[in-house]
Amino acid sequence: MKKRIALWVMCLAMGTVFYGCSAPEPEESTDTGAASEETAETERYEGNAEDYKAALLIPGSLGDKSFFDASYQAVGLLEEEYGMDVDYVECGTDASKYYPAYVDLCQGGYDLILTVSSNGDDALIQIAEEYPDQKFISLDGELDDIPSNVYIIAPKNNEMSYLAGAVAALKAQELGDKTIGFVGGMDIPGINEFLVGYIEGAQQIMPDIQVQSSYVGSFTDTAKGKENGLLLYNSGISVVFTAAGQSGIGVLDAAVQTGNYVIGVDSDQAEALKDSQPEMANVVITSAIKNIPENALHIVQKAMDGEVNYGKKEYYGLKEGAVGLAENEFYQKLMSEEDRQTISDLKEKVMNGEVELTETMGLSTEELSEIRDKVRP
């Protein structure tokens, strides 16, 4: 605990529910082509799990009730399941602080350093090259040029967003609407993966559905998120999917104010809010979830067993239990039994390969614009 506090204070000084699933295995090991030609040699950890030293660097801020909070839950799950003491550093949004934090961790004698998000990719590449014997795992990353001592878990965002789109369309259909909304944190490829999957899932239910999208320009601006949400709701849209991190809390606030609905992202947002802000929880139909804590539990075990494919990126989706939907009390209340069965059937089809989703990796700006413009109101 002292070390954890010291790391946290260090980062400040420099300027600064989850959805249960079985342990995931990647559908296939994917070499991006840009990855290092050689992977780092791995050895089985022969000590006790409680003596294994792991740390998590969070290149963002806790309290978003979404992505970074879900990432932090990995700390508690690893401690609970393996008895290990996992340190963490919360570094905020200033990217200049990530590299010094990595240096401090690399000098701390950790067997494994975990991180999340593409926010810290530049620092991760630099530190991995400077400390070639240190092992790193990103629990949710987009990096393509992967150092030989780094492993990337890449969740299939379009699969969980496909289900979110189907939920949105079913709810809109129930309400007599033909348009749904989307609020992204930024207009970047990683967020547009969510949008493309969302559009395709909605079209599965209602082929002529329209989707109005907007971007906050930040993952931490709740006021701007609320402004974006209000613009969509006041235009007559009743259901909005938000993939905007902490900015998405503003969209939830807008839904409460206007009496409409939201689909959350990354963690079970209704579950996270039901005690502190029940009025928000009550408007969250479901959440498209990345099972980051469970993924961390699985991959750390593989690291201890010497079975991680360092130097590569591997994709995890619905089939592996790495992403999904929150099927909580709010989902049960806000979606009819028939509609829930429709979603369950679609999930099975995705897992069985019966649904062909657009491959979002490498999607050009022009291709994305075409997809987005075709469904604009």
Coordinates of C-alpha atoms in Angstrom, one line a residue:
M1 CA 0.0 0.0 0.0
K2 CA 2.9 2.3 0.8
K3 CA 4.3 1.7 -2.7
R4 CA 1.0 2.3 -4.3
I5 CA 0.6 5.6 -2.5
A6 CA 4.1 6.6 -3.4
L7 CA 3.5 5.9 -7.1
W8 CA 0.3 7.9 -7.0
V9 CA 2.0 10.8 -5.3
M10 CA 4.9 10.6 -7.7
C11 CA 2.5 10.9 -10.7
L12 CA 0.7 13.9 -9.0
A13 CA 4.0 15.5 -8.3
M14 CA 4.9 15.4 -11.9
G15 CA 1.8 17.4 -12.8
T16 CA -0.7 15.6 -12.5
V17 CA -19.0 -3.7 -13.1
F18 CA -17.9 -5.7 -14.8
Y19 CA -19.8 -8.2 -16.8
G20 CA -18.7 -11.7 -15.8
C21 CA -17.4 -14.1 -18.3
S22 CA -15.2 -17.2 -18.7
A23 CA -11.5 -16.7 -19.1
P24 CA -11.0 -15.6 -22.7
E25 CA -8.8 -17.2 -25.3
P26 CA -8.0 -15.2 -28.5
E27 CA -9.8 -16.5 -31.5
E28 CA -6.5 -16.5 -33.3
S29 CA -3.0 -15.0 -32.9
T30 CA -2.8 -12.0 -35.2
D31 CA 0.5 -10.7 -36.5
T32 CA -0.2 -7.3 -37.8
G33 CA 2.7 -7.4 -40.2
A34 CA 4.1 -4.2 -38.6
A35 CA 5.0 -6.0 -35.4
S36 CA 8.5 -6.9 -34.5
E37 CA 9.8 -9.9 -36.4
E38 CA 11.0 -11.6 -33.2
T39 CA 9.0 -12.0 -30.0
A40 CA 10.6 -11.8 -26.5
E41 CA 11.6 -15.1 -24.9
T42 CA 9.3 -16.0 -22.0
E43 CA 9.9 -18.2 -19.0
R44 CA 7.4 -19.7 -16.6
Y45 CA 7.3 -18.0 -13.3
E46 CA 8.3 -20.6 -10.7
G47 CA 7.4 -18.7 -7.5
N48 CA 4.0 -18.3 -5.8
A49 CA 1.4 -16.1 -7.4
E50 CA 1.2 -13.9 -4.4
D51 CA 4.9 -13.0 -4.8
Y52 CA 4.5 -12.0 -8.5
K53 CA 5.0 -8.3 -8.9
A54 CA 2.6 -6.5 -11.2
A55 CA 1.7 -2.9 -11.7
L56 CA -0.9 -1.0 -13.8
L57 CA -0.2 2.4 -15.4
I58 CA -3.5 4.2 -16.1
P59 CA -2.9 6.9 -18.8
G60 CA -6.1 8.8 -17.8
S61 CA -8.2 9.6 -14.7
L62 CA -10.4 7.5 -12.5
G63 CA -14.0 8.4 -11.9
D64 CA -15.3 8.1 -15.4
K65 CA -17.7 5.3 -14.5
S66 CA -16.5 3.8 -17.8
F67 CA -13.1 2.7 -19.4
F68 CA -10.5 3.7 -16.8
D69 CA -12.7 2.7 -13.9
A70 CA -13.1 -0.7 -15.5
S71 CA -9.3 -0.9 -15.9
Y72 CA -8.8 -0.1 -12.3
Q73 CA -11.1 -3.0 -11.3
A74 CA -8.4 -5.3 -12.7
V75 CA -6.2 -4.4 -9.7
G76 CA -8.8 -5.7 -7.1
L77 CA -9.6 -8.8 -9.1
L78 CA -5.9 -9.8 -9.4
E79 CA -5.4 -9.2 -5.7
E80 CA -8.5 -11.2 -4.8
E81 CA -7.9 -14.2 -7.2
Y82 CA -4.1 -14.5 -6.9
G83 CA -3.3 -12.9 -3.6
M84 CA -0.8 -10.6 -5.3
D85 CA -0.2 -7.0 -4.4
V86 CA -0.8 -5.0 -7.6
D87 CA 0.4 -1.4 -7.6
Y88 CA -1.1 1.2 -9.9
V89 CA -0.3 4.7 -11.1
E90 CA -3.1 7.1 -12.1
C91 CA -1.4 9.6 -14.4
G92 CA -4.2 11.8 -15.7
T93 CA -4.5 13.2 -19.2
D94 CA -1.1 14.9 -19.6
A95 CA 0.8 12.6 -21.9
S96 CA 4.1 14.2 -20.9
K97 CA 3.8 12.5 -17.5
Y98 CA 3.5 8.9 -18.9
Y99 CA 7.1 8.3 -19.8
P100 CA 8.5 9.4 -16.3
A101 CA 5.9 7.2 -14.6
Y102 CA 7.0 4.2 -16.8
V103 CA 10.6 4.9 -15.9
D104 CA 9.8 4.7 -12.2
L105 CA 7.9 1.5 -12.6
C106 CA 10.7 -0.1 -14.7
Q107 CA 13.1 0.7 -11.9
G108 CA 10.7 -1.0 -9.4
G109 CA 11.5 -4.6 -10.2
Y110 CA 8.1 -5.6 -11.5
D111 CA 7.7 -8.9 -13.3
L112 CA 5.0 -7.3 -15.4
I113 CA 3.7 -3.8 -16.2
L114 CA 0.2 -3.5 -17.4
T115 CA -1.4 -0.6 -19.1
V116 CA -4.6 0.3 -21.1
S117 CA -5.6 2.6 -23.9
S118 CA -3.7 4.0 -26.9
N119 CA -3.2 7.3 -25.0
G120 CA 0.2 6.2 -23.8
D121 CA 1.5 4.4 -26.9
D122 CA 4.3 6.8 -27.6
A123 CA 5.7 6.4 -24.1
L124 CA 5.1 2.7 -24.2
I125 CA 7.2 2.3 -27.3
Q126 CA 10.0 4.4 -26.0
I127 CA 10.2 2.7 -22.6
A128 CA 9.9 -0.8 -24.1
E129 CA 13.0 -0.1 -26.2
E130 CA 14.9 1.3 -23.3
Y131 CA 14.1 -1.6 -21.0
P132 CA 14.1 -4.7 -23.3
D133 CA 14.0 -7.1 -20.4
Q134 CA 10.9 -5.7 -18.9
K135 CA 7.6 -7.2 -20.0
F136 CA 4.6 -5.0 -20.8
I137 CA 1.0 -5.9 -21.6
S138 CA -1.7 -3.5 -22.8
L139 CA -5.1 -4.7 -21.8
D140 CA -6.8 -2.6 -24.5
G141 CA -4.6 -1.3 -27.2
E142 CA -4.4 -0.3 -30.9
L143 CA -0.7 -0.3 -31.4
D144 CA 0.5 -1.9 -34.6
D145 CA 4.3 -1.4 -34.5
I146 CA 4.7 -3.6 -31.5
P147 CA 8.1 -4.0 -29.6
S148 CA 9.2 -7.5 -28.9
N149 CA 8.6 -7.2 -25.1
V150 CA 5.0 -5.8 -25.5
Y151 CA 1.8 -7.8 -25.9
I152 CA -1.5 -6.1 -27.0
I153 CA -5.0 -7.3 -26.3
A154 CA -7.3 -5.8 -28.9
P155 CA -11.0 -6.1 -28.0
K156 CA -13.4 -6.4 -31.0
N157 CA -15.2 -3.1 -30.3
N158 CA -17.4 -3.5 -33.4
E159 CA -18.9 -6.8 -32.1
M160 CA -20.2 -5.3 -28.8
S161 CA -21.3 -2.1 -30.6
Y162 CA -23.2 -4.2 -33.1
L163 CA -25.3 -5.5 -30.3
A164 CA -25.6 -2.0 -28.8
G165 CA -27.0 -0.8 -32.2
A166 CA -29.5 -3.6 -32.3
V167 CA -30.7 -2.7 -28.8
A168 CA -31.0 1.0 -29.8
A169 CA -33.0 0.1 -32.9
L170 CA -35.3 -2.1 -31.0
K171 CA -36.0 0.5 -28.4
A172 CA -36.4 3.2 -31.1
Q173 CA -38.8 0.9 -32.9
E174 CA -40.8 0.4 -29.7
L175 CA -41.0 4.2 -29.3
G176 CA -42.0 4.8 -32.9
D177 CA -38.6 6.5 -33.8
K178 CA -36.6 6.0 -37.0
T179 CA -33.4 7.8 -35.9
I180 CA -30.9 7.0 -33.1
G181 CA -27.9 8.9 -31.9
F182 CA -24.2 8.4 -31.2
V183 CA -21.8 10.6 -29.2
G184 CA -18.1 9.8 -29.5
G185 CA -15.3 11.3 -27.5
M186 CA -13.2 12.2 -30.5
D187 CA -13.4 11.6 -34.3
I188 CA -10.6 9.0 -34.3
P189 CA -10.4 5.4 -35.7
G190 CA -10.7 3.7 -32.3
I191 CA -14.0 5.5 -31.6
N192 CA -15.3 5.1 -35.1
E193 CA -15.0 1.3 -34.6
F194 CA -17.9 1.7 -32.1
L195 CA -19.8 3.8 -34.6
V196 CA -19.5 1.4 -37.5
G197 CA -20.6 -1.6 -35.4
Y198 CA -23.4 0.4 -33.9
I199 CA -24.7 1.4 -37.4
E200 CA -24.6 -2.2 -38.7
G201 CA -26.4 -3.6 -35.6
A202 CA -29.1 -1.0 -35.9
Q203 CA -29.5 -1.8 -39.6
Q204 CA -29.9 -5.4 -38.8
I205 CA -33.2 -4.5 -37.0
M206 CA -34.3 -1.6 -39.1
P207 CA -32.5 -1.4 -42.5
D208 CA -33.6 2.2 -43.2
I209 CA -32.7 3.5 -39.8
Q210 CA -30.9 6.8 -39.6
V211 CA -28.0 7.5 -37.2
Q212 CA -27.0 11.0 -36.1
S213 CA -23.4 11.1 -34.8
S214 CA -21.5 13.8 -33.0
Y215 CA -18.2 14.1 -31.2
V216 CA -17.3 15.9 -28.0
G217 CA -13.6 16.5 -28.9
S218 CA -12.6 15.3 -25.4
F219 CA -13.0 12.2 -23.2
T220 CA -13.1 14.3 -20.0
D221 CA -15.5 17.2 -20.8
T222 CA -18.8 16.3 -19.2
A223 CA -20.3 19.7 -19.9
K224 CA -19.6 19.4 -23.6
G225 CA -20.9 15.9 -23.5
K226 CA -24.2 17.1 -22.0
E227 CA -24.4 19.7 -24.7
N228 CA -23.9 17.1 -27.4
G229 CA -26.5 14.9 -25.8
L230 CA -29.1 17.7 -25.5
L231 CA -28.7 18.6 -29.2
L232 CA -29.5 15.0 -30.2
Y233 CA -32.4 14.5 -27.7
N234 CA -33.9 17.9 -28.5
S235 CA -33.9 17.0 -32.2
G236 CA -36.3 14.1 -31.5
I237 CA -33.9 11.3 -30.9
S238 CA -34.8 9.0 -27.9
V239 CA -31.8 6.6 -27.7
V240 CA -28.1 7.6 -27.8
F241 CA -25.0 5.3 -27.6
T242 CA -22.1 7.1 -26.0
A243 CA -18.5 6.1 -26.5
A244 CA -16.9 9.1 -24.9
G245 CA -15.3 8.1 -21.6
Q246 CA -16.0 10.6 -18.8
S247 CA -17.6 13.0 -21.3
G248 CA -20.3 10.4 -21.6
I249 CA -21.6 11.1 -18.1
G250 CA -22.8 14.4 -19.6
V251 CA -24.8 12.5 -22.1
L252 CA -26.4 10.5 -19.3
D253 CA -27.3 13.8 -17.6
A254 CA -28.9 15.0 -20.8
A255 CA -31.0 11.8 -21.0
V256 CA -32.2 12.3 -17.5
Q257 CA -33.1 16.0 -18.2
T258 CA -35.0 15.2 -21.3
G259 CA -36.5 11.8 -20.2
N260 CA -34.7 9.7 -22.8
Y261 CA -32.3 6.8 -22.9
V262 CA -28.6 6.0 -23.2
I263 CA -26.5 2.9 -24.0
G264 CA -23.3 3.1 -21.9
V265 CA -19.9 1.9 -22.8
D266 CA -16.8 -0.1 -21.5
S267 CA -18.2 -0.9 -18.0
D268 CA -21.7 -1.6 -16.7
Q269 CA -22.6 2.1 -16.2
A270 CA -26.0 1.5 -14.7
E271 CA -24.5 -0.8 -12.1
A272 CA -21.8 1.7 -11.4
L273 CA -24.3 4.6 -10.9
K274 CA -27.3 2.9 -9.3
D275 CA -26.3 3.8 -5.7
S276 CA -24.8 7.2 -6.2
Q277 CA -26.9 8.5 -9.1
P278 CA -29.9 6.3 -9.5
E279 CA -31.7 8.7 -11.8
M280 CA -28.9 8.2 -14.3
A281 CA -28.8 4.4 -13.9
N282 CA -32.5 4.3 -14.7
V283 CA -32.0 5.7 -18.2
V284 CA -29.2 3.3 -19.2
I285 CA -30.8 0.5 -21.2
T286 CA -27.6 -1.5 -21.3
S287 CA -23.8 -1.0 -21.7
A288 CA -21.4 -2.3 -24.3
I289 CA -18.8 -3.8 -22.1
K290 CA -15.1 -4.6 -22.4
N291 CA -14.3 -7.2 -19.8
I292 CA -11.0 -5.7 -18.9
P293 CA -10.8 -7.1 -15.3
E294 CA -11.4 -10.7 -16.5
N295 CA -9.0 -10.2 -19.5
A296 CA -6.4 -9.0 -17.0
L297 CA -6.9 -12.1 -14.8
H298 CA -6.5 -14.4 -17.7
I299 CA -3.5 -12.8 -19.3
V300 CA -1.6 -12.4 -16.1
Q301 CA -2.0 -16.1 -15.5
K302 CA -0.7 -16.7 -19.0
A303 CA 2.3 -14.4 -18.3
M304 CA 3.1 -16.4 -15.2
D305 CA 2.9 -19.6 -17.3
G306 CA 5.3 -18.1 -19.9
E307 CA 2.6 -18.4 -22.6
V308 CA 2.2 -14.8 -23.8
N309 CA 3.0 -14.0 -27.4
Y310 CA 5.0 -10.8 -26.8
G311 CA 5.6 -8.8 -29.9
K312 CA 2.0 -9.4 -31.1
K313 CA -1.5 -8.2 -31.0
E314 CA -4.4 -10.7 -30.4
Y315 CA -8.1 -10.0 -30.9
Y316 CA -10.7 -10.9 -28.4
G317 CA -14.4 -10.6 -29.0
L318 CA -17.8 -12.1 -28.0
K319 CA -16.7 -15.6 -28.7
E320 CA -13.9 -15.3 -26.2
G321 CA -16.1 -13.6 -23.6
A322 CA -13.9 -10.5 -23.8
V323 CA -16.7 -8.1 -24.7
G324 CA -20.5 -8.2 -24.3
L325 CA -23.6 -6.4 -23.1
A326 CA -24.8 -5.7 -19.5
E327 CA -27.8 -7.9 -19.0
N328 CA -28.7 -6.4 -15.6
E329 CA -31.9 -5.4 -13.9
F330 CA -32.2 -2.2 -16.0
Y331 CA -31.9 -4.2 -19.2
Q332 CA -34.5 -6.6 -18.0
K333 CA -36.9 -3.7 -17.1
L334 CA -36.3 -1.6 -20.2
M335 CA -36.3 -4.3 -22.9
S336 CA -39.1 -6.7 -23.6
E337 CA -38.5 -10.4 -23.3
E338 CA -39.0 -10.7 -27.1
D339 CA -36.4 -8.0 -27.8
R340 CA -33.9 -9.6 -25.3
Q341 CA -34.3 -12.9 -27.2
T342 CA -33.6 -11.1 -30.5
I343 CA -30.4 -9.7 -29.0
S344 CA -29.4 -13.1 -27.7
D345 CA -29.9 -14.7 -31.1
L346 CA -27.8 -12.0 -32.8
K347 CA -25.1 -12.6 -30.2
E348 CA -25.0 -16.3 -31.1
K349 CA -24.8 -15.5 -34.8
V350 CA -21.9 -13.2 -34.3
M351 CA -20.1 -15.8 -32.2
N352 CA -20.8 -18.5 -34.8
G353 CA -19.5 -16.3 -37.6
E354 CA -22.9 -16.0 -39.2
V355 CA -22.8 -12.2 -39.2
E356 CA -20.2 -10.5 -41.3
L357 CA -19.2 -7.1 -39.8
T358 CA -17.2 -4.4 -41.5
E359 CA -13.5 -4.7 -40.8
T360 CA -12.7 -1.4 -39.1
M361 CA -9.0 -1.8 -38.9
G362 CA -7.4 0.3 -41.7
L363 CA -10.7 1.8 -42.7
S364 CA -9.9 5.0 -44.6
T365 CA -11.4 8.4 -43.8
E366 CA -13.3 8.4 -47.0
E367 CA -14.7 4.9 -46.4
L368 CA -15.8 5.9 -42.9
S369 CA -17.4 9.1 -44.1
E370 CA -19.4 7.1 -46.7
I371 CA -20.7 4.8 -44.0
R372 CA -21.5 7.7 -41.7
D373 CA -23.1 9.9 -44.4
K374 CA -25.4 7.2 -45.7
V375 CA -27.3 7.0 -42.4
R376 CA -27.3 10.7 -41.5
P377 CA -30.8 12.1 -41.1

